[in-house]
Amino acid sequence: MNDKTKNISSKQVYTRLINKTEDYIENNLKEVISLKDLARNAHLSEFHFHRIFKKYSSETVNEFVTRFKMERAAIFLCVNPKINITTISMEYGYNDSSSFSRTFKKHFGISPINYRKQQELSRKSNWFMK
Amino acid sequence: MIEPINITTEELKDQRIIYIRFRGSYVEFRRKSKKLFNELFDFATANNLINPNKTKVLTIYDDNPFITDEKNLRTSVAMTIPTDAKVIESGKICESSISGRFAVGHFEMSGSQYGEAWQFMYQEWLFKDKAKPRDAVPFEMYITEPPKNLKDKSLTDIYIPIV
C-alpha cells in the first residue's frame, strides 16, 4: 500500500467513525454523552478514539457533541414553536434550562427564546431548501 | 404552489439502510450526488443488496442549511436494504436504520419543484397544526427514478418525522 492509498484509507476510517459517532448522538440526544460512550460505540479505546478524532477534526470531542446537540435543538425550536425551553433542555440532556440556554447562547450568540423569535420573523420561503 | 397527491402516515421500524454522508453546501452536494449514488449502487450490487421490487433510494437531510455552517452541513444518499442482509461497512459506506412515525407527502413533481414540495410539507401542513413534529431527520424517497432533466416529472415521497 503506498502513502496515498494509506491516506485515503485512513481518511475513510475516520469518515466512518464520525458517521457512526453522529448516528450514536442522534439516537441518544437526551443523554449526557461522554468520550467513553463514543469510544465504546466505536469499539475503540478512549485513547485510540481520541487520537483518530484529533488527527482530522478541528473540534474537540466535547465541542463536536455540543455543536451537534445545539444545532439539533435549534432546528427543533424552529419547527416546534410551542415547546418551552425547559422541555427542550431535557430533550438534549441538560438538567436545567439555564445551563442549556447558556450553552445555546455561547454557540449561536443569542438566547434560545430570541433565536426562535428571530427565526419566526425572518423565516424565508425557502427555509428548508436553501 | 405544488400540492401532494395525498399525505399519509407511516411507521418505520428498524428500516435498515446503507448510506454515504456528504459534508458541504447543497450546491456542492447536487454537483456530486450522482457520483455518490453510483458509489452506493456499486457497493449494493457487489454485496447483493438490491431487490429490484423493494429497494428504495433516499436523500436524507441531516442538517438545516440556515443553522449549520456549510462546511459541516450533512446530506446523505441512502438505500434501503433487506432485514437479513449481511453488510461489512467499507470505504465511505456505513449502515444505519430508520425508525419512528412519519407524515409522508406523495408528490408527482419535476426536479425544479422539490423546494416547493418541502415548503408545502412544513409551512402548509406541519405548521398548520396537522401534526406534532418529532426530533428526527426528514428525507426524500424516490418512488420512480428522477429524470435527468429538470422538466419531466417523477414520483417522490417526502418523509417528515412526527409524534
PDB file of C-alpha atoms in Angstrom:
ATOM      1  CA  MET A   1       0.000   0.000   0.000  1.00  0.00           C
ATOM      2  CA  ASN A   2       1.558   3.344  -0.995  1.00  0.00           C
ATOM      3  CA  ASP A   3       1.271   6.524   1.100  1.00  0.00           C
ATOM      4  CA  LYS A   4      -1.568   7.981  -0.987  1.00  0.00           C
ATOM      5  CA  THR A   5      -3.668   4.817  -0.701  1.00  0.00           C
ATOM      6  CA  LYS A   6      -2.900   4.673   3.030  1.00  0.00           C
ATOM      7  CA  ASN A   7      -4.090   8.276   3.458  1.00  0.00           C
ATOM      8  CA  ILE A   8      -7.353   7.662   1.581  1.00  0.00           C
ATOM      9  CA  SER A   9      -7.975   4.514   3.575  1.00  0.00           C
ATOM     10  CA  SER A  10      -7.298   6.195   6.921  1.00  0.00           C
ATOM     11  CA  LYS A  11      -9.484   9.197   5.914  1.00  0.00           C
ATOM     12  CA  GLN A  12     -12.314   6.754   5.133  1.00  0.00           C
ATOM     13  CA  VAL A  13     -11.882   5.057   8.501  1.00  0.00           C
ATOM     14  CA  TYR A  14     -12.206   8.497  10.097  1.00  0.00           C
ATOM     15  CA  THR A  15     -15.289   9.339   7.970  1.00  0.00           C
ATOM     16  CA  ARG A  16     -16.993   6.135   9.061  1.00  0.00           C
ATOM     17  CA  LEU A  17     -16.001   6.776  12.669  1.00  0.00           C
ATOM     18  CA  ILE A  18     -17.561  10.257  12.516  1.00  0.00           C
ATOM     19  CA  ASN A  19     -20.693   8.903  10.804  1.00  0.00           C
ATOM     20  CA  LYS A  20     -21.139   6.232  13.484  1.00  0.00           C
ATOM     21  CA  THR A  21     -20.477   8.812  16.196  1.00  0.00           C
ATOM     22  CA  GLU A  22     -23.124  11.140  14.737  1.00  0.00           C
ATOM     23  CA  ASP A  23     -25.585   8.263  14.477  1.00  0.00           C
ATOM     24  CA  TYR A  24     -24.917   7.439  18.132  1.00  0.00           C
ATOM     25  CA  ILE A  25     -25.512  11.041  19.248  1.00  0.00           C
ATOM     26  CA  GLU A  26     -28.636  11.151  17.060  1.00  0.00           C
ATOM     27  CA  ASN A  27     -30.003   8.129  18.920  1.00  0.00           C
ATOM     28  CA  ASN A  28     -29.006   9.458  22.342  1.00  0.00           C
ATOM     29  CA  LEU A  29     -29.820  13.164  22.175  1.00  0.00           C
ATOM     30  CA  LYS A  30     -31.435  13.013  25.615  1.00  0.00           C
ATOM     31  CA  GLU A  31     -28.328  11.633  27.304  1.00  0.00           C
ATOM     32  CA  VAL A  32     -25.199  13.272  28.624  1.00  0.00           C
ATOM     33  CA  ILE A  33     -22.634  11.869  26.191  1.00  0.00           C
ATOM     34  CA  SER A  34     -19.008  11.297  27.196  1.00  0.00           C
ATOM     35  CA  LEU A  35     -15.849  10.314  25.317  1.00  0.00           C
ATOM     36  CA  LYS A  36     -16.173   6.910  26.993  1.00  0.00           C
ATOM     37  CA  ASP A  37     -19.647   6.399  25.448  1.00  0.00           C
ATOM     38  CA  LEU A  38     -18.459   7.380  21.976  1.00  0.00           C
ATOM     39  CA  ALA A  39     -15.348   5.193  22.181  1.00  0.00           C
ATOM     40  CA  ARG A  40     -17.418   2.230  23.364  1.00  0.00           C
ATOM     41  CA  ASN A  41     -19.874   2.762  20.493  1.00  0.00           C
ATOM     42  CA  ALA A  42     -16.968   2.728  18.024  1.00  0.00           C
ATOM     43  CA  HIS A  43     -15.411  -0.370  19.678  1.00  0.00           C
ATOM     44  CA  LEU A  44     -12.219   1.598  20.368  1.00  0.00           C
ATOM     45  CA  SER A  45     -10.325   2.546  23.484  1.00  0.00           C
ATOM     46  CA  GLU A  46     -10.830   6.151  24.620  1.00  0.00           C
ATOM     47  CA  PHE A  47      -7.194   6.802  23.786  1.00  0.00           C
ATOM     48  CA  HIS A  48      -7.486   5.423  20.235  1.00  0.00           C
ATOM     49  CA  PHE A  49     -10.833   7.154  19.553  1.00  0.00           C
ATOM     50  CA  HIS A  50      -9.446  10.455  20.758  1.00  0.00           C
ATOM     51  CA  ARG A  51      -6.260  10.068  18.702  1.00  0.00           C
ATOM     52  CA  ILE A  52      -8.146   9.409  15.419  1.00  0.00           C
ATOM     53  CA  PHE A  53     -10.660  12.178  16.136  1.00  0.00           C
ATOM     54  CA  LYS A  54      -7.950  14.720  16.924  1.00  0.00           C
ATOM     55  CA  LYS A  55      -5.941  13.889  13.829  1.00  0.00           C
ATOM     56  CA  TYR A  56      -8.697  15.022  11.456  1.00  0.00           C
ATOM     57  CA  SER A  57     -11.069  17.270  13.359  1.00  0.00           C
ATOM     58  CA  SER A  58     -10.595  20.935  14.191  1.00  0.00           C
ATOM     59  CA  GLU A  59     -13.081  20.495  17.072  1.00  0.00           C
ATOM     60  CA  THR A  60     -12.556  18.700  20.362  1.00  0.00           C
ATOM     61  CA  VAL A  61     -14.870  15.755  21.046  1.00  0.00           C
ATOM     62  CA  ASN A  62     -16.833  17.889  23.532  1.00  0.00           C
ATOM     63  CA  GLU A  63     -17.196  20.760  21.090  1.00  0.00           C
ATOM     64  CA  PHE A  64     -18.380  18.313  18.451  1.00  0.00           C
ATOM     65  CA  VAL A  65     -21.058  16.777  20.699  1.00  0.00           C
ATOM     66  CA  THR A  66     -22.192  20.202  21.919  1.00  0.00           C
ATOM     67  CA  ARG A  67     -22.418  21.659  18.399  1.00  0.00           C
ATOM     68  CA  PHE A  68     -24.375  18.626  17.209  1.00  0.00           C
ATOM     69  CA  LYS A  69     -26.864  18.944  20.064  1.00  0.00           C
ATOM     70  CA  MET A  70     -27.201  22.737  19.798  1.00  0.00           C
ATOM     71  CA  GLU A  71     -27.869  22.604  16.066  1.00  0.00           C
ATOM     72  CA  ARG A  72     -30.452  19.885  16.539  1.00  0.00           C
ATOM     73  CA  ALA A  73     -32.049  21.864  19.362  1.00  0.00           C
ATOM     74  CA  ALA A  74     -32.154  24.948  17.122  1.00  0.00           C
ATOM     75  CA  ILE A  75     -33.967  23.043  14.358  1.00  0.00           C
ATOM     76  CA  PHE A  76     -36.396  21.580  16.874  1.00  0.00           C
ATOM     77  CA  LEU A  77     -37.061  25.012  18.392  1.00  0.00           C
ATOM     78  CA  CYS A  78     -37.931  26.367  14.970  1.00  0.00           C
ATOM     79  CA  VAL A  79     -40.174  23.528  13.792  1.00  0.00           C
ATOM     80  CA  ASN A  80     -41.863  23.295  17.186  1.00  0.00           C
ATOM     81  CA  PRO A  81     -42.791  26.877  18.142  1.00  0.00           C
ATOM     82  CA  LYS A  82     -44.960  25.812  21.094  1.00  0.00           C
ATOM     83  CA  ILE A  83     -42.412  23.790  23.038  1.00  0.00           C
ATOM     84  CA  ASN A  84     -40.926  25.506  26.110  1.00  0.00           C
ATOM     85  CA  ILE A  85     -37.214  25.850  26.811  1.00  0.00           C
ATOM     86  CA  THR A  86     -37.255  23.642  29.920  1.00  0.00           C
ATOM     87  CA  THR A  87     -38.644  20.740  27.887  1.00  0.00           C
ATOM     88  CA  ILE A  88     -36.114  21.367  25.123  1.00  0.00           C
ATOM     89  CA  SER A  89     -33.287  21.376  27.717  1.00  0.00           C
ATOM     90  CA  MET A  90     -34.326  17.930  28.963  1.00  0.00           C
ATOM     91  CA  GLU A  91     -34.629  16.633  25.392  1.00  0.00           C
ATOM     92  CA  TYR A  92     -30.947  17.385  24.817  1.00  0.00           C
ATOM     93  CA  GLY A  93     -29.525  16.022  28.057  1.00  0.00           C
ATOM     94  CA  TYR A  94     -29.392  19.233  30.124  1.00  0.00           C
ATOM     95  CA  ASN A  95     -30.597  19.179  33.717  1.00  0.00           C
ATOM     96  CA  ASP A  96     -31.920  22.707  33.699  1.00  0.00           C
ATOM     97  CA  SER A  97     -32.883  25.402  31.256  1.00  0.00           C
ATOM     98  CA  SER A  98     -30.249  27.866  32.432  1.00  0.00           C
ATOM     99  CA  SER A  99     -27.264  25.646  31.565  1.00  0.00           C
ATOM    100  CA  PHE A 100     -28.916  24.788  28.230  1.00  0.00           C
ATOM    101  CA  SER A 101     -29.585  28.460  27.484  1.00  0.00           C
ATOM    102  CA  ARG A 102     -26.028  29.400  28.409  1.00  0.00           C
ATOM    103  CA  THR A 103     -24.571  26.766  26.075  1.00  0.00           C
ATOM    104  CA  PHE A 104     -27.011  27.733  23.319  1.00  0.00           C
ATOM    105  CA  LYS A 105     -26.103  31.401  23.639  1.00  0.00           C
ATOM    106  CA  LYS A 106     -22.392  30.593  23.586  1.00  0.00           C
ATOM    107  CA  HIS A 107     -22.870  28.689  20.325  1.00  0.00           C
ATOM    108  CA  PHE A 108     -25.316  30.965  18.468  1.00  0.00           C
ATOM    109  CA  GLY A 109     -24.631  34.278  20.230  1.00  0.00           C
ATOM    110  CA  ILE A 110     -28.324  34.638  21.112  1.00  0.00           C
ATOM    111  CA  SER A 111     -30.682  33.060  23.656  1.00  0.00           C
ATOM    112  CA  PRO A 112     -32.957  30.181  22.552  1.00  0.00           C
ATOM    113  CA  ILE A 113     -36.090  32.317  23.000  1.00  0.00           C
ATOM    114  CA  ASN A 114     -34.707  35.184  20.952  1.00  0.00           C
ATOM    115  CA  TYR A 115     -33.366  32.758  18.387  1.00  0.00           C
ATOM    116  CA  ARG A 116     -36.830  31.314  17.865  1.00  0.00           C
ATOM    117  CA  LYS A 117     -38.359  34.794  17.607  1.00  0.00           C
ATOM    118  CA  GLN A 118     -35.713  35.845  15.109  1.00  0.00           C
ATOM    119  CA  GLN A 119     -36.274  32.722  13.017  1.00  0.00           C
ATOM    120  CA  GLU A 120     -40.043  33.170  13.052  1.00  0.00           C
ATOM    121  CA  LEU A 121     -39.715  36.754  11.880  1.00  0.00           C
ATOM    122  CA  SER A 122     -37.163  36.078   9.221  1.00  0.00           C
ATOM    123  CA  ARG A 123     -38.251  32.651   8.112  1.00  0.00           C
ATOM    124  CA  LYS A 124     -37.663  32.651   4.434  1.00  0.00           C
ATOM    125  CA  SER A 125     -39.976  30.958   1.996  1.00  0.00           C
ATOM    126  CA  ASN A 126     -37.209  28.512   1.122  1.00  0.00           C
ATOM    127  CA  TRP A 127     -36.056  27.887   4.716  1.00  0.00           C
ATOM    128  CA  PHE A 128     -35.906  24.162   4.206  1.00  0.00           C
ATOM    129  CA  MET A 129     -34.109  24.022   0.893  1.00  0.00           C
ATOM    130  CA  LYS A 130     -31.521  26.794   0.712  1.00  0.00           C
TER     131      LYS A 130
ATOM    132  CA  MET B   1     -47.578  26.051  -5.051  1.00  0.00           C
ATOM    133  CA  ILE B   2     -47.262  22.340  -5.725  1.00  0.00           C
ATOM    134  CA  GLU B   3     -49.518  20.107  -3.622  1.00  0.00           C
ATOM    135  CA  PRO B   4     -49.060  16.419  -2.836  1.00  0.00           C
ATOM    136  CA  ILE B   5     -51.297  13.765  -4.369  1.00  0.00           C
ATOM    137  CA  ASN B   6     -52.076  12.924  -0.734  1.00  0.00           C
ATOM    138  CA  ILE B   7     -50.449  12.774   2.704  1.00  0.00           C
ATOM    139  CA  THR B   8     -50.378   9.548   4.680  1.00  0.00           C
ATOM    140  CA  THR B   9     -48.663   8.455   7.889  1.00  0.00           C
ATOM    141  CA  GLU B  10     -46.183   5.635   8.097  1.00  0.00           C
ATOM    142  CA  GLU B  11     -44.438   3.918  10.997  1.00  0.00           C
ATOM    143  CA  LEU B  12     -40.980   2.618  10.187  1.00  0.00           C
ATOM    144  CA  LYS B  13     -39.399   0.030  12.421  1.00  0.00           C
ATOM    145  CA  ASP B  14     -35.659  -0.506  12.091  1.00  0.00           C
ATOM    146  CA  GLN B  15     -35.663   0.015   8.338  1.00  0.00           C
ATOM    147  CA  ARG B  16     -32.057  -0.812   7.519  1.00  0.00           C
ATOM    148  CA  ILE B  17     -30.201   1.481   5.168  1.00  0.00           C
ATOM    149  CA  ILE B  18     -26.715   1.919   3.775  1.00  0.00           C
ATOM    150  CA  TYR B  19     -25.563   5.484   3.222  1.00  0.00           C
ATOM    151  CA  ILE B  20     -22.795   7.833   2.142  1.00  0.00           C
ATOM    152  CA  ARG B  21     -22.802  11.090   4.096  1.00  0.00           C
ATOM    153  CA  PHE B  22     -21.717  14.219   2.275  1.00  0.00           C
ATOM    154  CA  ARG B  23     -20.460  17.337   4.081  1.00  0.00           C
ATOM    155  CA  GLY B  24     -20.695  20.654   2.263  1.00  0.00           C
ATOM    156  CA  SER B  25     -23.156  23.079   0.663  1.00  0.00           C
ATOM    157  CA  TYR B  26     -26.257  21.928  -1.222  1.00  0.00           C
ATOM    158  CA  VAL B  27     -24.733  23.311  -4.425  1.00  0.00           C
ATOM    159  CA  GLU B  28     -21.698  21.062  -3.947  1.00  0.00           C
ATOM    160  CA  PHE B  29     -23.935  18.159  -2.959  1.00  0.00           C
ATOM    161  CA  ARG B  30     -26.024  18.484  -6.126  1.00  0.00           C
ATOM    162  CA  ARG B  31     -22.854  18.531  -8.179  1.00  0.00           C
ATOM    163  CA  LYS B  32     -21.582  15.340  -6.566  1.00  0.00           C
ATOM    164  CA  SER B  33     -24.791  13.454  -5.796  1.00  0.00           C
ATOM    165  CA  LYS B  34     -24.785  11.378  -8.987  1.00  0.00           C
ATOM    166  CA  LYS B  35     -21.273  10.116  -8.226  1.00  0.00           C
ATOM    167  CA  LEU B  36     -22.283   9.328  -4.640  1.00  0.00           C
ATOM    168  CA  PHE B  37     -25.413   7.432  -5.739  1.00  0.00           C
ATOM    169  CA  ASN B  38     -23.278   5.475  -8.220  1.00  0.00           C
ATOM    170  CA  GLU B  39     -20.834   4.533  -5.434  1.00  0.00           C
ATOM    171  CA  LEU B  40     -23.743   3.395  -3.293  1.00  0.00           C
ATOM    172  CA  PHE B  41     -25.203   1.335  -6.168  1.00  0.00           C
ATOM    173  CA  ASP B  42     -21.827  -0.263  -6.901  1.00  0.00           C
ATOM    174  CA  PHE B  43     -21.464  -1.300  -3.252  1.00  0.00           C
ATOM    175  CA  ALA B  44     -25.051  -2.599  -3.115  1.00  0.00           C
ATOM    176  CA  THR B  45     -24.616  -4.551  -6.348  1.00  0.00           C
ATOM    177  CA  ALA B  46     -21.307  -6.068  -5.269  1.00  0.00           C
ATOM    178  CA  ASN B  47     -22.864  -7.135  -1.953  1.00  0.00           C
ATOM    179  CA  ASN B  48     -26.145  -8.434  -3.408  1.00  0.00           C
ATOM    180  CA  LEU B  49     -28.224  -5.901  -1.503  1.00  0.00           C
ATOM    181  CA  ILE B  50     -30.565  -4.845  -4.295  1.00  0.00           C
ATOM    182  CA  ASN B  51     -34.040  -6.277  -4.594  1.00  0.00           C
ATOM    183  CA  PRO B  52     -35.438  -4.577  -7.730  1.00  0.00           C
ATOM    184  CA  ASN B  53     -39.031  -4.621  -6.437  1.00  0.00           C
ATOM    185  CA  LYS B  54     -38.308  -3.408  -2.927  1.00  0.00           C
ATOM    186  CA  THR B  55     -35.103  -1.347  -2.812  1.00  0.00           C
ATOM    187  CA  LYS B  56     -35.704   2.377  -2.417  1.00  0.00           C
ATOM    188  CA  VAL B  57     -33.240   5.216  -2.739  1.00  0.00           C
ATOM    189  CA  LEU B  58     -33.304   8.210  -0.397  1.00  0.00           C
ATOM    190  CA  THR B  59     -31.735  11.583   0.232  1.00  0.00           C
ATOM    191  CA  ILE B  60     -31.547  12.346   3.944  1.00  0.00           C
ATOM    192  CA  TYR B  61     -31.268  15.966   5.088  1.00  0.00           C
ATOM    193  CA  ASP B  62     -29.306  15.514   8.323  1.00  0.00           C
ATOM    194  CA  ASP B  63     -28.912  19.258   8.989  1.00  0.00           C
ATOM    195  CA  ASN B  64     -30.562  22.562   8.138  1.00  0.00           C
ATOM    196  CA  PRO B  65     -28.600  24.986   5.924  1.00  0.00           C
ATOM    197  CA  PHE B  66     -29.767  28.023   7.903  1.00  0.00           C
ATOM    198  CA  ILE B  67     -28.406  26.578  11.143  1.00  0.00           C
ATOM    199  CA  THR B  68     -25.329  24.527  10.281  1.00  0.00           C
ATOM    200  CA  ASP B  69     -22.252  26.025   8.585  1.00  0.00           C
ATOM    201  CA  GLU B  70     -21.710  24.857   5.011  1.00  0.00           C
ATOM    202  CA  LYS B  71     -18.513  23.023   5.916  1.00  0.00           C
ATOM    203  CA  ASN B  72     -20.423  20.844   8.388  1.00  0.00           C
ATOM    204  CA  LEU B  73     -23.747  20.634   6.512  1.00  0.00           C
ATOM    205  CA  ARG B  74     -24.613  16.953   6.104  1.00  0.00           C
ATOM    206  CA  THR B  75     -26.691  15.350   3.379  1.00  0.00           C
ATOM    207  CA  SER B  76     -26.767  11.585   2.956  1.00  0.00           C
ATOM    208  CA  VAL B  77     -27.536   9.452  -0.062  1.00  0.00           C
ATOM    209  CA  ALA B  78     -29.022   6.196   1.139  1.00  0.00           C
ATOM    210  CA  MET B  79     -30.634   2.964   0.070  1.00  0.00           C
ATOM    211  CA  THR B  80     -32.941   0.578   1.897  1.00  0.00           C
ATOM    212  CA  ILE B  81     -31.555  -2.927   2.362  1.00  0.00           C
ATOM    213  CA  PRO B  82     -33.216  -6.229   3.315  1.00  0.00           C
ATOM    214  CA  THR B  83     -33.649  -7.111   7.014  1.00  0.00           C
ATOM    215  CA  ASP B  84     -31.412 -10.155   6.760  1.00  0.00           C
ATOM    216  CA  ALA B  85     -28.685  -8.617   4.564  1.00  0.00           C
ATOM    217  CA  LYS B  86     -25.068  -9.029   5.638  1.00  0.00           C
ATOM    218  CA  VAL B  87     -23.131  -5.788   5.356  1.00  0.00           C
ATOM    219  CA  ILE B  88     -19.484  -5.072   6.101  1.00  0.00           C
ATOM    220  CA  GLU B  89     -19.046  -1.321   6.073  1.00  0.00           C
ATOM    221  CA  SER B  90     -16.176  -0.184   3.887  1.00  0.00           C
ATOM    222  CA  GLY B  91     -14.900   2.871   2.030  1.00  0.00           C
ATOM    223  CA  LYS B  92     -17.381   5.696   2.633  1.00  0.00           C
ATOM    224  CA  ILE B  93     -20.331   3.320   3.129  1.00  0.00           C
ATOM    225  CA  CYS B  94     -21.958   2.996   6.542  1.00  0.00           C
ATOM    226  CA  GLU B  95     -25.043   1.220   7.764  1.00  0.00           C
ATOM    227  CA  SER B  96     -27.842   2.638   9.892  1.00  0.00           C
ATOM    228  CA  SER B  97     -31.587   2.277  10.359  1.00  0.00           C
ATOM    229  CA  ILE B  98     -34.673   4.470  10.385  1.00  0.00           C
ATOM    230  CA  SER B  99     -37.457   4.141  12.932  1.00  0.00           C
ATOM    231  CA  GLY B 100     -40.478   6.117  14.025  1.00  0.00           C
ATOM    232  CA  ARG B 101     -43.590   7.784  12.724  1.00  0.00           C
ATOM    233  CA  PHE B 102     -43.586   9.944   9.613  1.00  0.00           C
ATOM    234  CA  ALA B 103     -46.033  12.052   7.665  1.00  0.00           C
ATOM    235  CA  VAL B 104     -45.468  11.158   4.044  1.00  0.00           C
ATOM    236  CA  GLY B 105     -46.285  13.631   1.300  1.00  0.00           C
ATOM    237  CA  HIS B 106     -46.668  11.786  -2.012  1.00  0.00           C
ATOM    238  CA  PHE B 107     -45.645  14.100  -4.842  1.00  0.00           C
ATOM    239  CA  GLU B 108     -45.505  13.895  -8.598  1.00  0.00           C
ATOM    240  CA  MET B 109     -43.046  16.615  -9.492  1.00  0.00           C
ATOM    241  CA  SER B 110     -40.182  17.790 -11.607  1.00  0.00           C
ATOM    242  CA  GLY B 111     -36.646  18.416 -10.376  1.00  0.00           C
ATOM    243  CA  SER B 112     -37.318  22.144 -10.070  1.00  0.00           C
ATOM    244  CA  GLN B 113     -40.266  21.642  -7.674  1.00  0.00           C
ATOM    245  CA  TYR B 114     -38.530  19.923  -4.753  1.00  0.00           C
ATOM    246  CA  GLY B 115     -38.055  23.157  -2.790  1.00  0.00           C
ATOM    247  CA  GLU B 116     -41.756  23.993  -3.139  1.00  0.00           C
ATOM    248  CA  ALA B 117     -42.764  20.487  -2.064  1.00  0.00           C
ATOM    249  CA  TRP B 118     -40.664  20.713   1.109  1.00  0.00           C
ATOM    250  CA  GLN B 119     -42.095  24.133   1.794  1.00  0.00           C
ATOM    251  CA  PHE B 120     -45.609  22.729   1.431  1.00  0.00           C
ATOM    252  CA  MET B 121     -44.914  19.919   3.897  1.00  0.00           C
ATOM    253  CA  TYR B 122     -43.654  22.302   6.588  1.00  0.00           C
ATOM    254  CA  GLN B 123     -45.399  25.641   6.025  1.00  0.00           C
ATOM    255  CA  GLU B 124     -48.730  24.472   4.670  1.00  0.00           C
ATOM    256  CA  TRP B 125     -49.047  21.244   6.588  1.00  0.00           C
ATOM    257  CA  LEU B 126     -46.904  20.744   9.711  1.00  0.00           C
ATOM    258  CA  PHE B 127     -47.014  24.377  10.846  1.00  0.00           C
ATOM    259  CA  LYS B 128     -50.775  24.444  10.388  1.00  0.00           C
ATOM    260  CA  ASP B 129     -51.034  22.063  13.325  1.00  0.00           C
ATOM    261  CA  LYS B 130     -51.744  18.966  11.277  1.00  0.00           C
ATOM    262  CA  ALA B 131     -49.265  17.006  13.422  1.00  0.00           C
ATOM    263  CA  LYS B 132     -46.648  17.441  16.134  1.00  0.00           C
ATOM    264  CA  PRO B 133     -43.017  17.374  14.971  1.00  0.00           C
ATOM    265  CA  ARG B 134     -40.687  14.664  16.253  1.00  0.00           C
ATOM    266  CA  ASP B 135     -36.958  15.255  16.615  1.00  0.00           C
ATOM    267  CA  ALA B 136     -35.523  13.131  13.817  1.00  0.00           C
ATOM    268  CA  VAL B 137     -34.207  13.767  10.323  1.00  0.00           C
ATOM    269  CA  PRO B 138     -36.505  14.155   7.289  1.00  0.00           C
ATOM    270  CA  PHE B 139     -35.823  12.566   3.915  1.00  0.00           C
ATOM    271  CA  GLU B 140     -36.938  12.125   0.315  1.00  0.00           C
ATOM    272  CA  MET B 141     -37.693   8.684  -1.080  1.00  0.00           C
ATOM    273  CA  TYR B 142     -37.644   8.232  -4.856  1.00  0.00           C
ATOM    274  CA  ILE B 143     -40.542   6.030  -5.930  1.00  0.00           C
ATOM    275  CA  THR B 144     -39.781   6.304  -9.629  1.00  0.00           C
ATOM    276  CA  GLU B 145     -36.397   7.285 -10.991  1.00  0.00           C
ATOM    277  CA  PRO B 146     -35.936  11.068 -11.070  1.00  0.00           C
ATOM    278  CA  PRO B 147     -35.458  12.226 -14.690  1.00  0.00           C
ATOM    279  CA  LYS B 148     -32.118  13.643 -15.777  1.00  0.00           C
ATOM    280  CA  ASN B 149     -33.666  16.980 -16.792  1.00  0.00           C
ATOM    281  CA  LEU B 150     -35.496  19.452 -14.556  1.00  0.00           C
ATOM    282  CA  LYS B 151     -38.758  19.386 -16.540  1.00  0.00           C
ATOM    283  CA  ASP B 152     -40.057  15.805 -16.598  1.00  0.00           C
ATOM    284  CA  LYS B 153     -41.892  14.545 -13.537  1.00  0.00           C
ATOM    285  CA  SER B 154     -41.351  11.574 -11.263  1.00  0.00           C
ATOM    286  CA  LEU B 155     -42.893  10.255  -8.052  1.00  0.00           C
ATOM    287  CA  THR B 156     -41.151  11.261  -4.824  1.00  0.00           C
ATOM    288  CA  ASP B 157     -42.287  10.866  -1.218  1.00  0.00           C
ATOM    289  CA  ILE B 158     -41.243  13.399   1.419  1.00  0.00           C
ATOM    290  CA  TYR B 159     -40.985  11.955   4.931  1.00  0.00           C
ATOM    291  CA  ILE B 160     -41.432  14.372   7.852  1.00  0.00           C
ATOM    292  CA  PRO B 161     -40.891  12.915  11.359  1.00  0.00           C
ATOM    293  CA  ILE B 162     -43.952  13.362  13.571  1.00  0.00           C
ATOM    294  CA  VAL B 163     -45.014  12.222  17.031  1.00  0.00           C
TER     295      VAL B 163
END
